[in-house]
PDB file of C-alpha atoms and ligand atoms in Angstrom:
ATOM      1  CA  MET A   1      -0.127   0.112  -0.112  1.00 60.00           C
ATOM      2  CA  THR A   2       3.107   2.578   0.915  1.00 74.00           C
ATOM      3  CA  THR A   3       4.633   1.599  -2.237  1.00 78.00           C
ATOM      4  CA  PHE A   4       1.654   2.204  -4.347  1.00 76.00           C
ATOM      5  CA  LEU A   5       0.923   5.567  -2.586  1.00 79.00           C
ATOM      6  CA  LEU A   6       4.220   6.560  -3.021  1.00 81.00           C
ATOM      7  CA  PHE A   7       3.853   5.800  -6.941  1.00 76.00           C
ATOM      8  CA  VAL A   8       0.935   7.701  -6.959  1.00 78.00           C
ATOM      9  CA  LEU A   9       2.493  10.835  -5.618  1.00 81.00           C
ATOM     10  CA  ILE A  10       5.367  10.429  -8.104  1.00 78.00           C
ATOM     11  CA  LEU A  11       2.666  10.436 -10.562  1.00 77.00           C
ATOM     12  CA  VAL A  12       1.222  13.138  -9.309  1.00 78.00           C
ATOM     13  CA  ALA A  13       4.363  15.219  -9.080  1.00 78.00           C
ATOM     14  CA  ALA A  14       5.632  14.432 -12.133  1.00 78.00           C
ATOM     15  CA  PHE A  15       2.096  15.518 -14.328  1.00 74.00           C
ATOM     16  CA  ALA A  16       1.975  18.956 -11.724  1.00 77.00           C
ATOM     17  CA  SER A  17       5.782  19.671 -12.759  1.00 78.00           C
ATOM     18  CA  TRP A  18       4.911  19.309 -16.300  1.00 72.00           C
ATOM     19  CA  SER A  19       2.061  20.774 -16.467  1.00 73.00           C
ATOM     20  CA  PHE A  20       3.743  23.862 -14.449  1.00 74.00           C
ATOM     21  CA  ALA A  21       6.770  24.319 -16.975  1.00 71.00           C
ATOM     22  CA  ARG A  22       4.491  24.083 -19.836  1.00 69.00           C
ATOM     23  CA  GLN A  23       2.535  26.784 -18.284  1.00 71.00           C
ATOM     24  CA  LYS A  24       5.805  28.624 -17.576  1.00 73.00           C
ATOM     25  CA  ALA A  25       6.749  28.130 -21.143  1.00 68.00           C
ATOM     26  CA  ARG A  26       3.630  29.433 -22.836  1.00 67.00           C
ATOM     27  CA  GLN A  27       3.559  32.450 -20.676  1.00 71.00           C
ATOM     28  CA  LEU A  28       7.367  33.129 -21.773  1.00 68.00           C
ATOM     29  CA  ARG A  29       6.107  33.260 -25.150  1.00 68.00           C
ATOM     30  CA  ARG A  30       3.285  35.294 -24.747  1.00 70.00           C
ATOM     31  CA  GLU A  31       5.402  37.508 -23.178  1.00 72.00           C
ATOM     32  CA  ALA A  32       8.216  37.622 -25.502  1.00 72.00           C
ATOM     33  CA  GLY A  33       5.176  37.861 -28.523  1.00 79.00           C
ATOM     34  CA  LEU A  34       6.554  37.458 -31.554  1.00 93.00           C
ATOM     35  CA  SER A  35      10.142  37.980 -33.066  1.00 94.00           C
ATOM     36  CA  ASP A  36      11.032  40.330 -35.129  1.00 95.00           C
ATOM     37  CA  ALA A  37      11.081  37.874 -38.248  1.00 97.00           C
ATOM     38  CA  GLU A  38       8.054  36.545 -37.454  1.00 97.00           C
ATOM     39  CA  ARG A  39       6.584  39.752 -37.003  1.00 97.00           C
ATOM     40  CA  ALA A  40       8.206  40.575 -40.609  1.00 98.00           C
ATOM     41  CA  ILE A  41       6.788  37.752 -41.762  1.00 98.00           C
ATOM     42  CA  VAL A  42       3.469  38.302 -40.829  1.00 98.00           C
ATOM     43  CA  ALA A  43       3.334  41.801 -42.115  1.00 97.00           C
ATOM     44  CA  ASP A  44       4.563  40.506 -45.884  1.00 97.00           C
ATOM     45  CA  GLN A  45       2.099  37.286 -45.848  1.00 97.00           C
ATOM     46  CA  VAL A  46      -0.589  39.429 -44.414  1.00 98.00           C
ATOM     47  CA  PRO A  47      -0.926  42.701 -45.412  1.00 97.00           C
ATOM     48  CA  LEU A  48      -4.486  43.541 -43.655  1.00 97.00           C
ATOM     49  CA  SER A  49      -2.683  42.659 -40.675  1.00 97.00           C
ATOM     50  CA  ARG A  50      -0.811  45.880 -41.049  1.00 96.00           C
ATOM     51  CA  ALA A  51      -4.030  48.192 -40.766  1.00 96.00           C
ATOM     52  CA  LEU A  52      -5.125  46.918 -37.513  1.00 96.00           C
ATOM     53  CA  PRO A  53      -4.902  49.480 -34.779  1.00 96.00           C
ATOM     54  CA  ALA A  54      -1.887  50.164 -32.714  1.00 95.00           C
ATOM     55  CA  PRO A  55      -3.334  49.164 -29.367  1.00 96.00           C
ATOM     56  CA  LEU A  56      -4.658  46.316 -30.578  1.00 96.00           C
ATOM     57  CA  ARG A  57      -1.366  44.937 -31.599  1.00 95.00           C
ATOM     58  CA  ALA A  58       0.097  43.396 -28.525  1.00 94.00           C
ATOM     59  CA  GLY A  59      -2.848  41.074 -28.264  1.00 94.00           C
ATOM     60  CA  PHE A  60      -2.974  40.453 -31.307  1.00 96.00           C
ATOM     61  CA  GLU A  61       0.720  38.966 -31.366  1.00 96.00           C
ATOM     62  CA  ALA A  62       0.128  37.368 -28.186  1.00 95.00           C
ATOM     63  CA  GLN A  63      -3.124  35.298 -29.823  1.00 96.00           C
ATOM     64  CA  ILE A  64      -0.956  34.734 -32.387  1.00 97.00           C
ATOM     65  CA  THR A  65       1.659  32.847 -30.213  1.00 96.00           C
ATOM     66  CA  ASP A  66      -1.233  30.640 -28.270  1.00 95.00           C
ATOM     67  CA  PHE A  67      -3.066  30.118 -31.732  1.00 97.00           C
ATOM     68  CA  LEU A  68       0.338  28.248 -32.888  1.00 96.00           C
ATOM     69  CA  ASP A  69       0.884  26.594 -29.316  1.00 95.00           C
ATOM     70  CA  GLN A  70      -2.371  25.326 -29.485  1.00 96.00           C
ATOM     71  CA  VAL A  71      -3.235  24.328 -32.972  1.00 97.00           C
ATOM     72  CA  ASP A  72      -1.062  21.282 -35.008  1.00 97.00           C
ATOM     73  CA  PHE A  73      -0.612  22.283 -38.773  1.00 98.00           C
ATOM     74  CA  ILE A  74      -0.978  19.060 -40.624  1.00 98.00           C
ATOM     75  CA  GLY A  75       0.289  19.044 -44.425  1.00 98.00           C
ATOM     76  CA  CYS A  76      -1.591  16.931 -46.929  1.00 97.00           C
ATOM     77  CA  ASP A  77      -0.948  15.874 -49.991  1.00 96.00           C
ATOM     78  CA  GLY A  78       2.813  15.731 -49.573  1.00 96.00           C
ATOM     79  CA  LEU A  79       2.822  19.431 -48.369  1.00 97.00           C
ATOM     80  CA  GLU A  80       5.427  20.684 -46.034  1.00 98.00           C
ATOM     81  CA  VAL A  81       3.990  22.877 -43.544  1.00 98.00           C
ATOM     82  CA  THR A  82       6.186  26.140 -43.501  1.00 98.00           C
ATOM     83  CA  GLU A  83       6.687  28.685 -40.948  1.00 97.00           C
ATOM     84  CA  GLU A  84       5.177  31.428 -43.325  1.00 98.00           C
ATOM     85  CA  MET A  85       2.368  28.967 -43.756  1.00 98.00           C
ATOM     86  CA  ARG A  86       1.756  28.985 -40.171  1.00 98.00           C
ATOM     87  CA  LEU A  87       2.063  32.213 -39.349  1.00 98.00           C
ATOM     88  CA  SER A  88      -0.067  33.429 -42.439  1.00 98.00           C
ATOM     89  CA  ILE A  89      -2.938  31.021 -41.072  1.00 98.00           C
ATOM     90  CA  ALA A  90      -2.713  32.324 -37.081  1.00 98.00           C
ATOM     91  CA  ALA A  91      -2.480  35.615 -38.273  1.00 98.00           C
ATOM     92  CA  GLN A  92      -5.666  35.705 -40.421  1.00 98.00           C
ATOM     93  CA  ALA A  93      -7.919  33.551 -38.144  1.00 98.00           C
ATOM     94  CA  CYS A  94      -6.461  35.770 -34.902  1.00 98.00           C
ATOM     95  CA  LEU A  95      -7.220  39.148 -37.140  1.00 98.00           C
ATOM     96  CA  LEU A  96     -11.023  38.111 -36.665  1.00 98.00           C
ATOM     97  CA  VAL A  97     -11.071  38.209 -32.814  1.00 97.00           C
ATOM     98  CA  ALA A  98      -8.341  40.565 -32.176  1.00 97.00           C
ATOM     99  CA  ASN A  99     -10.610  42.209 -30.116  1.00 97.00           C
ATOM    100  CA  SER A 100     -13.809  40.558 -29.395  1.00 94.00           C
ATOM    101  CA  GLY A 101     -12.486  38.525 -26.490  1.00 88.00           C
ATOM    102  CA  THR A 102     -14.016  35.148 -27.998  1.00 95.00           C
ATOM    103  CA  TRP A 103     -11.338  32.412 -28.647  1.00 97.00           C
ATOM    104  CA  TYR A 104     -11.410  29.094 -30.911  1.00 97.00           C
ATOM    105  CA  ASP A 105     -11.592  26.931 -28.018  1.00 94.00           C
ATOM    106  CA  THR A 106     -12.322  23.636 -29.882  1.00 94.00           C
ATOM    107  CA  LEU A 107      -9.667  23.950 -32.386  1.00 97.00           C
ATOM    108  CA  ARG A 108      -7.104  21.634 -32.126  1.00 97.00           C
ATOM    109  CA  SER A 109      -5.750  21.224 -35.927  1.00 97.00           C
ATOM    110  CA  VAL A 110      -5.547  23.047 -39.255  1.00 98.00           C
ATOM    111  CA  LEU A 111      -5.122  20.663 -42.619  1.00 98.00           C
ATOM    112  CA  VAL A 112      -3.381  22.658 -45.530  1.00 98.00           C
ATOM    113  CA  TYR A 113      -3.754  21.151 -48.793  1.00 97.00           C
ATOM    114  CA  PRO A 114      -1.476  22.719 -51.478  1.00 97.00           C
ATOM    115  CA  GLY A 115      -4.363  23.720 -53.382  1.00 95.00           C
ATOM    116  CA  ALA A 116      -7.695  23.225 -53.786  1.00 92.00           C
ATOM    117  CA  PHE A 117      -8.734  19.554 -53.033  1.00 93.00           C
ATOM    118  CA  ARG A 118     -11.404  17.309 -53.733  1.00 91.00           C
ATOM    119  CA  SER A 119     -14.037  16.403 -50.728  1.00 86.00           C
ATOM    120  CA  ARG A 120     -16.686  13.959 -50.072  1.00 83.00           C
ATOM    121  CA  MET A 121     -20.425  15.758 -49.502  1.00 77.00           C
ATOM    122  CA  LYS A 122     -23.005  14.472 -48.561  1.00 77.00           C
ATOM    123  CA  ASP A 123     -26.554  15.258 -49.783  1.00 74.00           C
ATOM    124  CA  HIS A 124     -29.931  14.662 -47.607  1.00 74.00           C
ATOM    125  CA  ASN A 125     -33.129  14.430 -49.727  1.00 75.00           C
ATOM    126  CA  GLY A 126     -35.670  12.931 -47.628  1.00 75.00           C
ATOM    127  CA  TYR A 127     -34.455   9.238 -46.086  1.00 78.00           C
ATOM    128  CA  VAL A 128     -32.304   9.580 -49.061  1.00 79.00           C
ATOM    129  CA  VAL A 129     -28.489  10.042 -48.870  1.00 78.00           C
ATOM    130  CA  THR A 130     -26.435  10.324 -51.436  1.00 79.00           C
ATOM    131  CA  GLU A 131     -22.617  11.352 -51.708  1.00 80.00           C
ATOM    132  CA  ARG A 132     -20.838  13.002 -54.255  1.00 82.00           C
ATOM    133  CA  MET A 133     -16.927  14.642 -54.713  1.00 85.00           C
ATOM    134  CA  THR A 134     -16.798  17.897 -54.823  1.00 88.00           C
ATOM    135  CA  VAL A 135     -13.407  20.342 -55.491  1.00 91.00           C
ATOM    136  CA  ARG A 136     -13.320  23.030 -52.078  1.00 92.00           C
ATOM    137  CA  THR A 137     -10.554  26.096 -51.143  1.00 94.00           C
ATOM    138  CA  GLY A 138     -11.544  25.468 -47.139  1.00 95.00           C
ATOM    139  CA  GLU A 139     -13.882  23.396 -45.054  1.00 93.00           C
ATOM    140  CA  SER A 140     -14.360  24.243 -41.746  1.00 94.00           C
ATOM    141  CA  TRP A 141     -15.622  21.024 -39.210  1.00 93.00           C
ATOM    142  CA  SER A 142     -17.852  21.359 -36.249  1.00 91.00           C
ATOM    143  CA  ARG A 143     -15.442  21.774 -33.292  1.00 89.00           C
ATOM    144  CA  GLY A 144     -12.691  21.410 -35.594  1.00 87.00           C
ATOM    145  CA  PRO A 145     -10.387  20.985 -37.489  1.00 96.00           C
ATOM    146  CA  VAL A 146     -10.420  23.463 -40.590  1.00 97.00           C
ATOM    147  CA  VAL A 147      -9.053  22.582 -43.846  1.00 97.00           C
ATOM    148  CA  LEU A 148      -7.458  24.835 -46.458  1.00 97.00           C
ATOM    149  CA  SER A 149      -5.996  25.151 -49.307  1.00 97.00           C
ATOM    150  CA  TRP A 150      -2.768  27.187 -49.183  1.00 98.00           C
ATOM    151  CA  ALA A 151      -3.068  28.569 -52.951  1.00 97.00           C
ATOM    152  CA  ASP A 152      -6.002  30.163 -52.019  1.00 97.00           C
ATOM    153  CA  THR A 153      -5.394  31.133 -48.526  1.00 98.00           C
ATOM    154  CA  GLN A 154      -2.292  33.188 -49.845  1.00 97.00           C
ATOM    155  CA  ALA A 155      -4.444  34.176 -52.747  1.00 96.00           C
ATOM    156  CA  GLY A 156      -7.146  35.228 -50.280  1.00 96.00           C
ATOM    157  CA  ALA A 157      -4.497  37.492 -47.839  1.00 97.00           C
ATOM    158  CA  ASP A 158      -2.720  38.964 -50.720  1.00 95.00           C
ATOM    159  CA  ARG A 159      -5.454  40.581 -52.249  1.00 95.00           C
ATOM    160  CA  PRO A 160      -7.051  42.243 -48.966  1.00 95.00           C
ATOM    161  CA  HIS A 161     -10.054  44.199 -50.646  1.00 94.00           C
ATOM    162  CA  ASP A 162     -11.642  42.314 -53.051  1.00 95.00           C
ATOM    163  CA  GLY A 163     -14.150  40.634 -50.710  1.00 94.00           C
ATOM    164  CA  HIS A 164     -12.554  36.727 -50.746  1.00 96.00           C
ATOM    165  CA  ASN A 165     -10.858  35.221 -48.038  1.00 97.00           C
ATOM    166  CA  VAL A 166     -11.245  31.669 -47.599  1.00 97.00           C
ATOM    167  CA  VAL A 167      -9.591  31.768 -44.190  1.00 98.00           C
ATOM    168  CA  PHE A 168     -11.750  34.586 -42.815  1.00 98.00           C
ATOM    169  CA  HIS A 169     -14.995  32.591 -44.128  1.00 98.00           C
ATOM    170  CA  GLU A 170     -14.108  29.089 -42.317  1.00 97.00           C
ATOM    171  CA  PHE A 171     -12.908  31.067 -39.422  1.00 98.00           C
ATOM    172  CA  ALA A 172     -16.357  32.810 -39.441  1.00 97.00           C
ATOM    173  CA  HIS A 173     -18.011  29.118 -39.571  1.00 97.00           C
ATOM    174  CA  GLN A 174     -15.720  27.947 -36.426  1.00 97.00           C
ATOM    175  CA  LEU A 175     -17.207  31.253 -34.409  1.00 97.00           C
ATOM    176  CA  ASP A 176     -20.461  30.387 -35.551  1.00 97.00           C
ATOM    177  CA  ASP A 177     -20.153  26.351 -34.317  1.00 96.00           C
ATOM    178  CA  LEU A 178     -18.696  27.771 -30.917  1.00 95.00           C
ATOM    179  CA  SER A 179     -22.695  28.065 -29.658  1.00 95.00           C
ATOM    180  CA  GLY A 180     -23.252  24.884 -30.609  1.00 93.00           C
ATOM    181  CA  ALA A 181     -24.699  24.944 -34.242  1.00 92.00           C
ATOM    182  CA  THR A 182     -22.904  26.577 -37.398  1.00 93.00           C
ATOM    183  CA  ASP A 183     -26.520  28.388 -38.305  1.00 94.00           C
ATOM    184  CA  GLY A 184     -25.480  31.927 -38.504  1.00 96.00           C
ATOM    185  CA  MET A 185     -26.403  33.090 -35.214  1.00 96.00           C
ATOM    186  CA  PRO A 186     -22.800  33.118 -33.528  1.00 97.00           C
ATOM    187  CA  ASP A 187     -22.636  34.036 -29.189  1.00 96.00           C
ATOM    188  CA  LEU A 188     -22.693  36.985 -29.355  1.00 97.00           C
ATOM    189  CA  ALA A 189     -20.767  40.146 -27.406  1.00 96.00           C
ATOM    190  CA  PRO A 190     -21.682  41.145 -24.416  1.00 94.00           C
ATOM    191  CA  GLY A 191     -25.088  43.085 -24.421  1.00 94.00           C
ATOM    192  CA  GLN A 192     -25.765  42.491 -27.998  1.00 97.00           C
ATOM    193  CA  ASP A 193     -29.701  41.535 -28.472  1.00 97.00           C
ATOM    194  CA  PRO A 194     -29.955  38.405 -30.615  1.00 97.00           C
ATOM    195  CA  ALA A 195     -33.552  39.575 -31.566  1.00 97.00           C
ATOM    196  CA  GLU A 196     -31.890  42.509 -33.087  1.00 98.00           C
ATOM    197  CA  TRP A 197     -29.010  40.388 -35.259  1.00 98.00           C
ATOM    198  CA  ARG A 198     -31.757  37.863 -36.470  1.00 98.00           C
ATOM    199  CA  HIS A 199     -34.086  40.531 -37.817  1.00 98.00           C
ATOM    200  CA  VAL A 200     -31.177  42.482 -39.816  1.00 98.00           C
ATOM    201  CA  PHE A 201     -29.397  39.066 -40.588  1.00 98.00           C
ATOM    202  CA  GLU A 202     -32.977  37.874 -41.919  1.00 98.00           C
ATOM    203  CA  GLU A 203     -33.447  40.390 -43.455  1.00 98.00           C
ATOM    204  CA  ALA A 204     -30.616  41.084 -45.323  1.00 98.00           C
ATOM    205  CA  TYR A 205     -30.225  37.063 -46.296  1.00 98.00           C
ATOM    206  CA  ALA A 206     -33.903  37.597 -48.117  1.00 98.00           C
ATOM    207  CA  GLN A 207     -32.608  40.359 -50.068  1.00 97.00           C
ATOM    208  CA  HIS A 208     -29.345  38.751 -50.771  1.00 98.00           C
ATOM    209  CA  LEU A 209     -31.399  35.862 -52.151  1.00 97.00           C
ATOM    210  CA  TYR A 210     -34.177  37.913 -53.948  1.00 97.00           C
ATOM    211  CA  ARG A 211     -30.618  39.740 -55.948  1.00 97.00           C
ATOM    212  CA  VAL A 212     -28.962  35.954 -56.602  1.00 97.00           C
ATOM    213  CA  GLU A 213     -31.952  34.467 -57.634  1.00 97.00           C
ATOM    214  CA  ASN A 214     -32.908  37.442 -60.247  1.00 97.00           C
ATOM    215  CA  HIS A 215     -28.890  37.797 -61.648  1.00 97.00           C
ATOM    216  CA  ARG A 216     -28.611  41.272 -59.762  1.00 97.00           C
ATOM    217  CA  LYS A 217     -24.894  42.558 -58.423  1.00 95.00           C
ATOM    218  CA  THR A 218     -24.682  41.828 -54.972  1.00 96.00           C
ATOM    219  CA  LEU A 219     -22.986  43.491 -51.885  1.00 96.00           C
ATOM    220  CA  PHE A 220     -22.035  40.113 -50.956  1.00 97.00           C
ATOM    221  CA  ASP A 221     -20.152  36.717 -52.492  1.00 97.00           C
ATOM    222  CA  PRO A 222     -23.430  34.975 -54.257  1.00 97.00           C
ATOM    223  CA  TYR A 223     -22.494  31.832 -52.441  1.00 96.00           C
ATOM    224  CA  GLY A 224     -23.909  33.161 -49.351  1.00 97.00           C
ATOM    225  CA  ALA A 225     -27.201  32.388 -50.655  1.00 97.00           C
ATOM    226  CA  GLU A 226     -26.189  28.702 -49.807  1.00 96.00           C
ATOM    227  CA  GLY A 227     -27.672  29.504 -46.805  1.00 97.00           C
ATOM    228  CA  PRO A 228     -27.801  31.349 -43.374  1.00 97.00           C
ATOM    229  CA  GLN A 229     -24.383  30.224 -42.364  1.00 97.00           C
ATOM    230  CA  GLU A 230     -23.010  30.878 -45.614  1.00 97.00           C
ATOM    231  CA  PHE A 231     -24.298  34.204 -45.698  1.00 98.00           C
ATOM    232  CA  PHE A 232     -22.949  34.959 -42.189  1.00 98.00           C
ATOM    233  CA  ALA A 233     -19.491  33.869 -43.565  1.00 98.00           C
ATOM    234  CA  VAL A 234     -19.701  35.367 -46.864  1.00 98.00           C
ATOM    235  CA  ALA A 235     -20.673  38.687 -44.821  1.00 98.00           C
ATOM    236  CA  VAL A 236     -17.242  38.401 -41.800  1.00 98.00           C
ATOM    237  CA  GLU A 237     -15.311  38.317 -45.320  1.00 98.00           C
ATOM    238  CA  ALA A 238     -16.902  41.445 -46.826  1.00 98.00           C
ATOM    239  CA  PHE A 239     -16.958  43.256 -43.705  1.00 98.00           C
ATOM    240  CA  PHE A 240     -12.707  42.794 -43.514  1.00 98.00           C
ATOM    241  CA  GLU A 241     -12.033  42.969 -47.545  1.00 97.00           C
ATOM    242  CA  THR A 242     -14.605  45.450 -48.284  1.00 97.00           C
ATOM    243  CA  PRO A 243     -15.827  47.572 -45.272  1.00 97.00           C
ATOM    244  CA  GLU A 244     -16.808  50.780 -46.559  1.00 97.00           C
ATOM    245  CA  ARG A 245     -18.925  49.171 -49.141  1.00 97.00           C
ATOM    246  CA  ILE A 246     -20.603  47.126 -46.627  1.00 98.00           C
ATOM    247  CA  ARG A 247     -20.786  50.240 -44.125  1.00 98.00           C
ATOM    248  CA  ASP A 248     -22.171  52.520 -46.718  1.00 97.00           C
ATOM    249  CA  HIS A 249     -24.755  49.877 -48.570  1.00 97.00           C
ATOM    250  CA  ALA A 250     -25.529  47.370 -45.635  1.00 98.00           C
ATOM    251  CA  PRO A 251     -25.304  49.677 -42.314  1.00 98.00           C
ATOM    252  CA  GLU A 252     -27.118  47.241 -40.280  1.00 98.00           C
ATOM    253  CA  VAL A 253     -24.981  44.261 -41.171  1.00 98.00           C
ATOM    254  CA  TYR A 254     -21.861  46.510 -40.647  1.00 98.00           C
ATOM    255  CA  ALA A 255     -23.185  47.676 -37.256  1.00 98.00           C
ATOM    256  CA  GLN A 256     -23.887  44.211 -35.980  1.00 98.00           C
ATOM    257  CA  LEU A 257     -20.783  42.970 -37.287  1.00 98.00           C
ATOM    258  CA  SER A 258     -18.850  45.717 -35.877  1.00 98.00           C
ATOM    259  CA  ARG A 259     -20.248  44.988 -32.266  1.00 98.00           C
ATOM    260  CA  PHE A 260     -19.534  41.307 -32.300  1.00 98.00           C
ATOM    261  CA  PHE A 261     -16.011  41.723 -33.458  1.00 98.00           C
ATOM    262  CA  ALA A 262     -15.730  45.104 -31.635  1.00 98.00           C
ATOM    263  CA  LEU A 263     -13.804  45.714 -34.429  1.00 98.00           C
ATOM    264  CA  ASP A 264     -14.168  49.103 -36.886  1.00 98.00           C
ATOM    265  CA  PRO A 265     -12.665  48.067 -40.143  1.00 97.00           C
ATOM    266  CA  ALA A 266     -14.109  50.753 -42.584  1.00 97.00           C
ATOM    267  CA  GLU A 267     -11.983  53.321 -40.150  1.00 96.00           C
ATOM    268  CA  TRP A 268      -8.871  51.832 -40.507  1.00 94.00           C
ATOM    269  CA  ALA A 269      -5.620  53.056 -42.604  1.00 80.00           C
ATOM    270  CA  GLN A 270      -5.483  51.035 -46.000  1.00 66.00           C
ATOM    271  CA  PRO A 271      -2.657  48.541 -46.235  1.00 53.00           C
ATOM    272  CA  ARG A 272      -0.419  49.055 -49.040  1.00 50.00           C
TER     273      ARG A 272
HETATM  274 ZN1   ZN B 301     -18.497  27.985 -46.121  1.00 61.27          ZN
END
């Protein structure tokens, strides 16, 4: 019995010291922030991050180090995941939550393909379930992982004002999913009224559907017509990439997203 107790004590002590050392290392890394080289990669890979207001920068860098600590990057189809890829994806994901206090609690891995990848999709039609293969640039699974095409991830970051960003899109789904369902209704910011959000988004979605069905020009990516959850994801892309347009032409959507993210990208200096 004494030997057993001793064994348990040693195990507990070993675990405690391992977990303490791990926490300490994480804290040190967080305090150190990004190295100059890492900061330069982020600025180069993700031009939009340069527009983030100065008071938010330290927190943003701490989030990037947390993200890199928490998330494993897995290269697929022979892709070797580089430092640039890790930092680019982490920075784009963290830009969304740079000031909101929300975090990707359930995410543990990001899979990266060299380019667009084939994915199996299930279609439900009553009791009949059919499967088909489809080509995708990104995918977000409930409670992780996120799957990304590196070519599209890089192109999305390189063109910060075209309204398309696959990382923003897939991580918007991750944020939406934290509420328990990926349905376009995420857990809102403290004090934000869910009834008001629902009203604004239902109306904007209906308008978007009407315009897509009638082949009119749209403010948001037509793909948003696939469902309220996709409309939320494309609205997030537009909020960050074409903020002035959204603020001017869909002010209520802009106001809701601005409150949700606690950010006002229409006021950011434009990166060059
Ligand atoms: Zn989507």
